Amino acid sequence: KAGVTQTPRYLIKTRGQQVTLSCSPISGHRSVSWYQQTPGQGLQFLFEYFSETQRNKGNFPGRFSGRQFSNSRSEMNVSTLELGDSALYLCASSTGTGTHEQYFGPGTRLTVT
Amino acid sequence: ELKVEQNPLFLSMQEGKNYTIYCNYSTTSDRLYWYRQDPGKSLESLFVLLSNGAVKQEGRLMASLDTKARLSTLHITAAVHDLSATYFCAVDFGNEKLTFGTGTRLTIIP
């Protein structure tokens, strides 16, 4: 079974630009969550989608948004990039039931200059 | 406030020794997860603990959960260099939203 995939793996953007990150979950998984990892703040929850609906949202500004498609693939968008948005963005998928175990993708490393 | 605390933050230990990483959390939950992260890599799932008294073992690692004390432990037995990594505990407080601990950076010295 293929794991969680994320594209692109690396990204360099300039302040003020916007960026879209993509995540393909494990086949059959309907829940996709996004996390931001930085050295200063650690791992922080951004949002979670289940069957195209956002079920949970973390404490991030409205510049961070996401969506999920009918095939469970998810995208995350960050508008008006700031230097502090530089981070590793991790996507995780789960079935949304049972153990609720989340399987993480390789991440997208975003650098904002 | 939902909080997860891990200690120690850094752990340097010799090969062959035993040690324990502690994970405390602030409020009721019966879903706790342990992950491993190697430098520059993503998170690898190690253990899923879903009930009070749950104990899981894989190789030299053993994890346990005490929901009454709101405490989980990750015990390392006879450490080997390959176990050097950062270990995270994460708690699901009921809504598919994982709250992570700060992580424990483990270094095994030959």
Short mmCIF file of N, CA, C and O in Angstrom, two decimals, chain B residues 27 34 36 39-41 44-45 47 52 63-64 67 70 85 91-92 106 108-110:
data_model
loop_
_atom_site.label_atom_id
_atom_site.label_comp_id
_atom_site.label_asym_id
_atom_site.label_seq_id
_atom_site.Cartn_x
_atom_site.Cartn_y
_atom_site.Cartn_z
N THR B 27 -5.38 16.73 30.40
CA THR B 27 -6.77 16.37 30.65
C THR B 27 -7.07 15.00 30.05
O THR B 27 -6.26 14.44 29.32
N TRP B 34 3.01 7.41 20.05
CA TRP B 34 4.43 7.72 20.06
C TRP B 34 4.95 7.68 18.63
O TRP B 34 4.63 6.76 17.86
N ARG B 36 8.55 8.58 16.07
CA ARG B 36 10.00 8.79 15.96
C ARG B 36 10.26 9.69 14.76
O ARG B 36 9.60 9.54 13.71
N PRO B 39 16.55 13.12 11.78
CA PRO B 39 16.85 14.48 11.28
C PRO B 39 16.45 14.66 9.82
O PRO B 39 16.80 13.86 8.95
N GLY B 40 15.69 15.72 9.57
CA GLY B 40 15.29 16.03 8.20
C GLY B 40 14.21 15.12 7.64
O GLY B 40 13.88 15.22 6.45
N LYS B 41 13.68 14.25 8.47
CA LYS B 41 12.69 13.28 7.98
C LYS B 41 11.33 13.55 8.60
O LYS B 41 11.15 14.43 9.44
N GLU B 44 7.55 8.81 12.05
CA GLU B 44 7.26 7.38 11.91
C GLU B 44 6.48 6.92 13.12
O GLU B 44 6.89 7.14 14.26
N SER B 45 5.34 6.29 12.89
CA SER B 45 4.51 5.82 13.99
C SER B 45 5.17 4.64 14.69
O SER B 45 5.62 3.68 14.04
N PHE B 47 3.96 3.54 18.35
CA PHE B 47 2.97 2.86 19.18
C PHE B 47 1.66 3.63 19.21
O PHE B 47 1.65 4.86 19.16
N ASN B 52 -6.39 2.44 29.36
CA ASN B 52 -5.61 2.46 30.60
C ASN B 52 -4.91 1.12 30.79
O ASN B 52 -5.53 0.06 30.64
N ALA B 63 6.22 0.91 25.37
CA ALA B 63 5.42 2.06 25.75
C ALA B 63 4.26 1.60 26.62
O ALA B 63 3.70 0.53 26.41
N SER B 64 3.88 2.47 27.57
CA SER B 64 2.76 2.16 28.44
C SER B 64 1.91 3.40 28.65
O SER B 64 2.38 4.52 28.43
N THR B 67 -3.95 6.17 32.16
CA THR B 67 -4.87 7.29 31.89
C THR B 67 -5.28 7.99 33.18
O THR B 67 -5.61 9.18 33.15
N ARG B 70 -2.59 10.26 33.82
CA ARG B 70 -2.34 11.06 32.60
C ARG B 70 -0.85 11.00 32.26
O ARG B 70 -0.21 12.05 32.06
N ALA B 85 17.43 9.41 17.75
CA ALA B 85 16.36 10.10 17.00
C ALA B 85 15.67 11.03 17.98
O ALA B 85 16.01 11.07 19.16
N VAL B 91 -1.13 13.38 21.86
CA VAL B 91 -2.41 13.00 22.48
C VAL B 91 -3.55 13.51 21.63
O VAL B 91 -3.54 14.66 21.16
N ASP B 92 -4.53 12.65 21.41
CA ASP B 92 -5.77 13.05 20.75
C ASP B 92 -6.80 13.27 21.85
O ASP B 92 -7.23 12.32 22.50
N LEU B 106 17.12 12.03 21.55
CA LEU B 106 17.90 10.94 22.14
C LEU B 106 19.17 10.70 21.33
O LEU B 106 19.11 10.51 20.11
N ILE B 108 22.51 8.21 21.36
CA ILE B 108 23.15 7.03 21.93
C ILE B 108 24.64 7.09 21.62
O ILE B 108 25.03 7.17 20.45
N ILE B 109 25.42 7.04 22.68
CA ILE B 109 26.88 7.15 22.53
C ILE B 109 27.49 5.76 22.58
O ILE B 109 27.20 5.00 23.50
N PRO B 110 28.35 5.44 21.60
CA PRO B 110 28.97 4.10 21.60
C PRO B 110 29.82 3.86 22.85
O PRO B 110 30.38 4.78 23.41
#
